[in-house]
């Protein structure tokens, strides 16, 4: 079955590399900017728009979400990534789990549809990763953690044992969330922060 990467941004390059590490070469990239059709990203041609993909039979292709995010203090920046995934999932398109060959994933870890685990990341036993969640380069998700749908655990971040991350949460690069802490939906954890207390939904956690 052919696989198409949605959105020709920087994160798409990382997704393509993860796929190539598994011997999977995407058939094409789609981007909403029609002016980019004919260009290549990560050695894969941008062959059409999102609307062109929607003209294809959902049982003939699989999709990978190539859209990343930029978080701010007040916004996880994940709404567009979530909307892209949900637009296609609602039409019956399938998003397989994508894991770089160098990622370490426990045998009993659970990964939802479209979850992405990038190079060097570690997911330990009994962890649960939600749909369309992104565990980025060298991030660590320890035992018994829950990562909600559409969340992003950024490069080098560490979730200690039993952490709960809500939907559409951004945990910034190099942050550490200590054991048992709960981070509510839509919250932002700043890069490099050490989080020892629960974070409310929509809240912000950063080193003072």
XYZ file of N, CA and C in Angstrom:
624
model
N 0.842 -1.197 0.000
C 0.000 0.000 0.000
C 0.875 1.244 0.000
N 0.552 2.228 -0.810
C 1.330 3.451 -0.906
C 1.132 4.324 0.331
N 2.178 5.054 0.701
C 2.105 5.966 1.841
C 2.419 7.375 1.367
N 1.601 8.328 1.778
C 1.764 9.731 1.415
C 1.958 10.555 2.685
N 2.939 11.442 2.664
C 3.203 12.340 3.782
C 2.453 13.641 3.551
N 1.697 14.069 4.546
C 0.945 15.314 4.468
C 1.766 16.462 5.031
N 1.889 17.539 4.270
C 2.555 18.785 4.663
C 4.062 18.699 4.450
N 4.565 19.580 3.619
C 5.976 19.548 3.229
C 6.796 20.534 4.049
N 6.730 20.413 5.371
C 7.506 21.273 6.254
C 8.718 20.561 6.819
N 9.353 21.189 7.796
C 10.546 20.614 8.398
C 10.293 19.274 9.056
N 9.160 19.144 9.748
C 8.882 17.871 10.408
C 8.697 16.751 9.392
N 8.209 17.101 8.201
C 8.042 16.076 7.166
C 9.373 15.416 6.828
N 10.448 16.182 6.842
C 11.762 15.600 6.574
C 12.118 14.541 7.617
N 11.772 14.823 8.865
C 12.063 13.883 9.951
C 11.205 12.621 9.800
N 9.951 12.809 9.434
C 9.057 11.668 9.201
C 9.585 10.807 8.056
N 9.987 11.438 6.972
C 10.513 10.691 5.827
C 11.748 9.901 6.233
N 12.636 10.518 7.004
C 13.841 9.812 7.443
C 13.491 8.603 8.316
N 12.497 8.760 9.191
C 12.070 7.633 10.020
C 11.531 6.496 9.160
N 10.762 6.847 8.152
C 10.234 5.827 7.245
C 11.360 5.141 6.486
N 12.299 5.908 5.965
C 13.410 5.328 5.228
C 14.237 4.393 6.100
N 14.353 4.712 7.392
C 15.117 3.853 8.302
C 14.500 2.471 8.426
N 13.211 2.371 8.101
C 12.486 1.098 8.128
C 12.355 0.488 6.733
N 13.019 1.084 5.762
C 12.934 0.572 4.405
C 11.651 0.932 3.695
N 10.969 1.967 4.178
C 9.713 2.411 3.572
C 9.957 3.749 2.881
N 9.732 3.792 1.585
C 9.891 5.045 0.855
C 8.516 5.596 0.519
N 8.185 6.791 1.024
C 6.874 7.368 0.700
C 6.687 7.524 -0.793
N 5.460 7.326 -1.240
C 5.161 7.499 -2.663
C 5.186 8.957 -3.067
N 4.806 9.849 -2.136
C 4.700 11.273 -2.459
C 4.500 12.071 -1.181
N 4.652 13.373 -1.319
C 4.292 14.337 -0.280
C 3.183 15.210 -0.839
N 2.217 15.571 0.006
C 1.159 16.508 -0.384
C 1.291 17.766 0.463
N 1.021 18.911 -0.146
C 1.100 20.172 0.580
C -0.024 21.087 0.122
N -0.551 21.904 1.024
C -1.671 22.774 0.656
C -1.254 23.905 -0.268
N 0.061 24.175 -0.341
C 0.578 25.219 -1.226
C 0.813 24.621 -2.610
N -0.104 24.863 -3.530
C -0.016 24.276 -4.864
C 1.237 24.722 -5.610
N 1.795 25.873 -5.239
C 2.985 26.380 -5.915
C 4.203 25.486 -5.688
N 4.131 24.621 -4.682
C 5.279 23.764 -4.363
C 5.234 22.424 -5.088
N 4.154 22.157 -5.793
C 4.049 20.890 -6.517
C 5.196 20.786 -7.523
N 5.852 19.638 -7.529
C 7.014 19.417 -8.385
C 8.333 19.537 -7.651
N 8.345 20.226 -6.498
C 9.539 20.260 -5.668
C 9.725 18.897 -4.991
N 10.871 18.733 -4.347
C 11.121 17.517 -3.576
C 11.515 17.888 -2.156
N 11.168 17.036 -1.218
C 11.564 17.212 0.173
C 12.014 15.854 0.693
N 13.219 15.805 1.239
C 13.749 14.534 1.697
C 13.859 13.505 0.594
N 14.017 14.004 -0.631
C 14.126 13.114 -1.770
C 12.810 12.581 -2.286
N 11.702 13.098 -1.759
C 10.364 12.638 -2.173
C 9.628 13.806 -2.818
N 9.015 13.551 -3.938
C 8.368 14.608 -4.721
C 7.065 15.081 -4.082
N 6.867 16.400 -4.093
C 5.567 16.970 -3.724
C 4.673 16.842 -4.950
N 3.684 15.958 -4.852
C 2.930 15.559 -6.039
C 1.537 16.158 -6.126
N 1.092 16.820 -5.075
C -0.256 17.372 -5.125
C -0.623 18.049 -3.823
N -1.889 18.422 -3.722
C -2.408 19.125 -2.546
C -3.196 18.162 -1.658
N -3.608 18.660 -0.504
C -4.474 17.863 0.368
C -5.744 17.451 -0.361
N -6.302 18.363 -1.139
C -7.530 18.050 -1.874
C -7.304 16.930 -2.891
N -6.110 16.885 -3.468
C -5.803 15.793 -4.401
C -5.786 14.453 -3.667
N -5.265 14.450 -2.447
C -5.246 13.213 -1.659
C -6.665 12.754 -1.356
N -7.548 13.692 -1.051
C -8.929 13.342 -0.724
C -9.686 12.747 -1.907
N -9.146 12.873 -3.104
C -9.764 12.250 -4.275
C -9.354 10.779 -4.413
N -8.379 10.359 -3.600
C -7.871 8.993 -3.674
C -8.651 8.099 -2.720
N -8.825 6.854 -3.096
C -9.581 5.911 -2.271
C -8.865 5.679 -0.942
N -9.615 5.776 0.155
C -9.023 5.660 1.487
C -8.450 4.276 1.754
N -8.921 3.260 1.032
C -8.418 1.910 1.258
C -7.214 1.569 0.375
N -6.725 2.557 -0.379
C -5.592 2.319 -1.267
C -4.305 2.981 -0.797
N -4.397 3.886 0.162
C -3.217 4.605 0.630
C -3.212 4.682 2.147
N -2.042 4.949 2.705
C -1.890 5.304 4.110
C -1.260 6.690 4.172
N -1.455 7.359 5.306
C -0.979 8.731 5.443
C -0.061 8.890 6.650
N 0.847 9.856 6.554
C 1.700 10.239 7.673
C 1.592 11.746 7.858
N 1.438 12.170 9.092
C 1.288 13.590 9.402
C 2.666 14.248 9.458
N 2.952 15.096 8.477
C 4.246 15.769 8.429
C 4.241 17.178 8.989
N 3.160 17.548 9.670
C 3.038 18.907 10.212
C 3.534 18.951 11.651
N 4.442 19.853 11.932
C 4.940 20.036 13.288
C 4.180 21.135 14.013
N 4.794 21.733 15.010
C 4.142 22.814 15.758
C 5.185 23.762 16.339
N 4.724 24.968 16.653
C 5.547 25.927 17.392
C 4.723 26.419 18.568
N 5.168 26.072 19.739
C 4.430 26.427 20.949
C 4.833 27.810 21.453
N 3.899 28.440 22.160
C 4.177 29.678 22.877
C 3.740 29.481 24.326
N 3.935 30.478 25.128
C 3.563 30.360 26.537
C 2.067 30.074 26.703
N 1.248 30.583 25.793
C -0.205 30.475 25.949
C -0.866 29.498 24.981
N -0.068 28.882 24.102
C -0.675 28.026 23.076
C 0.292 26.908 22.708
N -0.184 25.665 22.786
C 0.679 24.531 22.446
C 1.005 24.483 20.959
N 0.254 25.221 20.148
C 0.526 25.256 18.718
C 0.181 23.978 17.987
N -0.600 23.110 18.621
C -0.888 21.798 18.049
C -2.233 21.709 17.346
N -2.993 22.795 17.301
C -4.344 22.722 16.735
C -4.318 22.390 15.247
N -3.370 22.946 14.493
C -3.307 22.666 13.048
C -2.895 21.223 12.784
N -1.942 20.726 13.539
C -1.526 19.325 13.383
C -2.703 18.391 13.693
N -3.414 18.709 14.754
C -4.583 17.897 15.119
C -5.663 17.972 14.036
N -5.941 19.173 13.549
C -6.986 19.352 12.537
C -6.655 18.602 11.252
N -5.368 18.601 10.862
C -4.968 17.886 9.648
C -5.225 16.391 9.811
N -4.813 15.850 10.933
C -5.044 14.432 11.207
C -6.535 14.099 11.211
N -7.308 14.899 11.927
C -8.730 14.591 12.084
C -9.494 14.762 10.772
N -9.067 15.702 9.931
C -9.738 15.889 8.635
C -9.700 14.602 7.814
N -8.536 13.980 7.771
C -8.385 12.778 6.956
C -8.904 11.531 7.675
N -8.685 11.451 8.977
C -9.182 10.292 9.722
C -10.701 10.196 9.640
N -11.380 11.355 9.634
C -12.841 11.367 9.558
C -13.349 10.824 8.229
N -12.498 10.856 7.208
C -12.863 10.344 5.888
C -12.419 8.894 5.689
N -11.935 8.269 6.755
C -11.572 6.859 6.697
C -10.135 6.560 6.337
N -9.297 7.587 6.197
C -7.891 7.353 5.880
C -7.147 6.858 7.119
N -6.218 5.937 6.903
C -5.477 5.330 8.000
C -4.099 5.975 8.156
N -3.710 6.177 9.415
C -2.396 6.693 9.759
C -1.658 5.615 10.551
N -0.685 4.934 9.955
C 0.041 3.913 10.704
C 0.971 4.533 11.736
N 1.340 3.744 12.734
C 2.385 4.153 13.667
C 3.703 4.227 12.903
N 4.472 5.281 13.148
C 5.781 5.441 12.524
C 6.821 5.504 13.628
N 7.784 4.593 13.584
C 8.849 4.562 14.584
C 10.187 4.409 13.892
N 11.102 5.320 14.146
C 12.450 5.221 13.593
C 13.093 3.917 14.065
N 13.921 3.347 13.215
C 14.545 2.063 13.544
C 15.400 2.124 14.804
N 15.897 3.314 15.156
C 16.736 3.441 16.351
C 15.937 3.688 17.631
N 14.635 3.845 17.528
C 13.807 4.033 18.726
C 13.716 2.717 19.501
N 13.579 2.827 20.817
C 13.434 1.654 21.684
C 12.029 1.701 22.278
N 11.226 0.708 21.948
C 9.826 0.694 22.375
C 9.542 -0.619 23.098
N 9.102 -0.537 24.339
C 8.821 -1.740 25.128
C 7.765 -2.603 24.455
N 7.863 -3.889 24.675
C 6.968 -4.835 24.005
C 5.511 -4.645 24.392
N 5.246 -4.105 25.580
C 3.855 -3.935 26.005
C 3.388 -2.480 25.948
N 4.210 -1.599 25.389
C 3.761 -0.213 25.204
C 2.653 -0.185 24.161
N 1.703 0.728 24.335
C 0.581 0.854 23.409
C 0.693 2.174 22.659
N 0.624 2.105 21.336
C 0.732 3.300 20.506
C -0.515 3.437 19.650
N -1.152 4.599 19.717
C -2.376 4.852 18.976
C -2.113 5.136 17.513
N -3.183 5.156 16.734
C -3.081 5.408 15.296
C -2.310 6.700 15.021
N -1.350 6.615 14.112
C -0.620 7.803 13.701
C 0.418 8.298 14.672
N 0.641 7.582 15.783
C 1.696 7.990 16.710
C 3.039 7.934 16.001
N 3.935 8.852 16.362
C 5.256 8.929 15.744
C 6.327 8.924 16.823
N 7.318 8.049 16.639
C 8.412 7.903 17.597
C 9.710 8.091 16.826
N 10.427 9.149 17.127
C 11.553 9.540 16.299
C 12.876 8.957 16.797
N 13.945 9.278 16.086
C 15.246 8.641 16.290
C 15.714 8.750 17.737
N 16.131 7.618 18.295
C 16.707 7.590 19.632
C 15.729 7.715 20.777
N 14.446 7.842 20.490
C 13.457 7.949 21.572
C 13.310 6.608 22.284
N 12.889 6.670 23.555
C 12.706 5.466 24.369
C 11.313 5.498 24.985
N 10.578 4.422 24.808
C 9.262 4.274 25.427
C 9.290 2.999 26.265
N 9.080 3.147 27.555
C 9.269 2.050 28.488
C 7.968 1.273 28.752
N 8.064 0.151 29.509
C 6.901 -0.728 29.696
C 5.668 -0.024 30.252
N 4.524 -0.507 29.752
C 3.193 -0.077 30.194
C 2.880 1.381 29.858
N 3.703 2.007 29.021
C 3.391 3.364 28.571
C 2.297 3.302 27.510
N 1.479 4.349 27.464
C 0.414 4.445 26.466
C 0.548 5.773 25.731
N 0.644 5.693 24.422
C 0.840 6.864 23.580
C -0.399 7.044 22.716
N -0.975 8.232 22.721
C -2.246 8.481 22.048
C -2.141 8.629 20.549
N -3.285 8.777 19.917
C -3.386 8.964 18.471
C -2.709 10.270 18.059
N -1.926 10.192 16.991
C -1.299 11.373 16.419
C -0.319 12.056 17.381
N 0.061 11.364 18.451
C 1.038 11.926 19.388
C 2.433 11.805 18.795
N 3.300 12.733 19.163
C 4.654 12.790 18.631
C 5.656 12.687 19.776
N 6.449 11.614 19.764
C 7.551 11.446 20.712
C 8.819 11.730 19.912
N 9.374 12.882 20.119
C 10.409 13.382 19.204
C 11.798 12.863 19.568
N 12.778 13.327 18.839
C 14.128 12.794 18.889
C 14.689 12.704 20.309
N 15.080 11.507 20.693
C 15.727 11.205 21.982
C 14.872 11.559 23.198
N 13.592 11.724 23.026
C 12.709 11.883 24.186
C 12.585 10.550 24.910
N 12.279 10.613 26.209
C 12.123 9.409 27.034
C 10.750 9.428 27.695
N 9.999 8.365 27.479
C 8.705 8.183 28.132
C 8.849 6.952 29.027
N 8.897 7.179 30.315
C 9.172 6.087 31.249
C 7.933 5.217 31.491
N 8.127 4.199 32.319
C 7.088 3.205 32.597
C 5.791 3.838 33.099
N 4.682 3.288 32.639
C 3.339 3.656 33.118
C 2.920 5.088 32.801
N 3.605 5.733 31.894
C 3.179 7.072 31.488
C 2.011 6.986 30.507
N 1.214 8.029 30.504
C 0.143 8.187 29.528
C 0.393 9.497 28.777
N 0.446 9.407 27.461
C 0.595 10.595 26.606
C -0.661 10.698 25.765
N -1.402 11.784 25.914
C -2.697 11.926 25.268
C -2.616 12.134 23.770
N -3.764 12.017 23.128
C -3.861 12.244 21.688
C -3.299 13.616 21.319
N -2.578 13.668 20.217
C -2.097 14.915 19.591
C -1.052 15.660 20.415
N -0.528 15.042 21.488
C 0.506 15.693 22.291
C 1.857 15.621 21.595
N 2.756 16.522 21.986
C 4.117 16.540 21.437
C 5.108 16.544 22.587
N 5.901 15.494 22.678
C 7.006 15.430 23.631
C 8.259 15.749 22.827
N 8.786 16.938 23.002
C 9.816 17.500 22.125
C 11.184 16.843 22.357
N 12.148 17.102 21.465
C 13.450 16.443 21.562
C 14.094 16.557 22.938
N 14.565 15.404 23.428
C 15.302 15.364 24.681
C 14.477 15.498 25.939
N 13.158 15.642 25.828
C 12.317 15.743 27.023
C 12.221 14.386 27.713
N 12.016 14.406 29.028
C 11.919 13.179 29.816
C 10.641 13.204 30.647
N 9.834 12.160 30.479
C 8.679 11.935 31.348
C 9.043 10.808 32.290
N 9.143 11.099 33.582
C 9.479 10.067 34.557
C 8.266 9.165 34.793
N 8.433 8.123 35.564
C 7.410 7.105 35.710
C 6.052 7.640 36.147
N 4.998 7.130 35.528
C 3.635 7.428 35.946
C 3.141 8.813 35.620
N 3.797 9.517 34.742
C 3.346 10.856 34.331
C 2.131 10.735 33.413
N 1.213 11.676 33.533
C 0.039 11.733 32.664
C 0.043 13.051 31.900
N 0.061 12.950 30.577
C 0.092 14.114 29.689
C -1.236 14.168 28.942
N -1.963 15.273 29.032
C -3.267 15.390 28.404
C -3.188 15.612 26.903
N -4.344 15.662 26.274
C -4.423 15.894 24.837
C -3.822 17.253 24.466
N -3.143 17.275 23.324
C -2.625 18.518 22.730
C -1.717 19.296 23.674
N -0.978 18.581 24.513
C 0.032 19.198 25.380
C 1.359 19.264 24.643
N 2.079 20.359 24.834
C 3.439 20.475 24.326
C 4.407 20.443 25.499
N 5.305 19.450 25.505
C 6.376 19.385 26.495
C 7.662 19.753 25.777
N 8.252 20.874 26.137
C 9.350 21.455 25.383
C 10.644 20.677 25.448
N 11.545 21.006 24.551
C 12.821 20.313 24.418
C 13.591 20.339 25.735
N 14.069 19.169 26.150
C 14.891 19.068 27.347
C 14.163 19.210 28.658
N 12.852 19.337 28.635
C 12.088 19.441 29.883
C 12.069 18.099 30.600
N 11.886 18.143 31.906
C 11.749 16.931 32.721
C 10.471 17.055 33.537
N 9.582 16.091 33.372
C 8.352 16.030 34.163
C 8.528 14.893 35.160
N 8.521 15.228 36.438
C 8.840 14.252 37.474
C 7.699 13.264 37.701
N 8.045 12.155 38.321
C 7.139 11.022 38.467
C 5.781 11.380 39.041
N 4.728 10.853 38.425
C 3.371 11.000 38.927
C 2.690 12.312 38.629
N 3.395 13.251 38.012
C 2.811 14.569 37.710
C 1.781 14.434 36.592
N 0.702 15.215 36.707
C -0.341 15.256 35.680
C -0.319 16.623 34.999
N -0.299 16.611 33.673
C -0.305 17.845 32.883
C -1.601 17.876 32.082
N -2.442 18.877 32.336
C -3.766 18.936 31.740
C -3.767 19.274 30.263
N -4.873 18.966 29.618
C -5.020 19.141 28.165
C -4.669 20.566 27.739
N -3.932 20.674 26.637
C -3.614 21.970 26.056
C -2.552 22.771 26.779
N -1.963 22.211 27.821
C -0.939 22.933 28.578
C 0.378 22.973 27.816
N 1.259 23.869 28.265
C 2.596 24.012 27.680
C 3.626 23.897 28.795
N 4.609 23.029 28.569
C 5.765 22.927 29.458
C 6.952 23.512 28.706
N 7.580 24.517 29.282
C 8.661 25.226 28.604
C 9.878 24.347 28.414
N 10.646 24.635 27.378
C 11.903 23.931 27.151
C 12.796 24.058 28.377
N 13.376 22.947 28.795
C 14.304 22.944 29.920
C 13.677 23.002 31.293
N 12.363 23.071 31.376
C 11.702 23.165 32.679
C 11.791 21.847 33.430
N 11.774 21.940 34.754
C 11.640 20.768 35.620
C 10.303 20.912 36.336
N 9.387 19.987 36.053
C 8.013 20.111 36.536
C 7.778 19.097 37.648
N 7.539 19.606 38.852
C 7.359 18.742 40.017
C 5.925 18.749 40.523
N 5.079 19.623 39.963
C 3.692 19.730 40.407
C 2.761 19.625 39.217
N 1.529 19.235 39.501
C 0.537 19.123 38.424
C 0.357 20.463 37.722
N 0.020 20.409 36.441
C -0.214 21.597 35.616
C -1.654 21.561 35.139
N -2.387 22.643 35.363
C -3.799 22.695 34.985
C -3.967 22.684 33.474
N -5.142 22.266 33.023
C -5.461 22.307 31.595
C -5.276 23.740 31.069
N -4.603 23.876 29.953
C -4.348 25.186 29.366
C -3.288 25.986 30.086
N -2.650 25.399 31.092
C -1.673 26.133 31.886
C -0.285 26.141 31.286
N 0.629 26.763 32.018
C 2.022 26.885 31.589
C 2.916 26.529 32.741
N 3.977 25.758 32.448
C 4.966 25.399 33.446
C 6.344 25.735 32.915
N 7.083 26.555 33.668
C 8.434 26.894 33.256
C 9.263 27.242 34.473
N 10.563 27.119 34.359
C 11.424 27.478 35.478
C 11.369 28.982 35.717
N 11.185 29.354 36.939
C 11.129 30.788 37.266
C 12.528 31.358 37.449
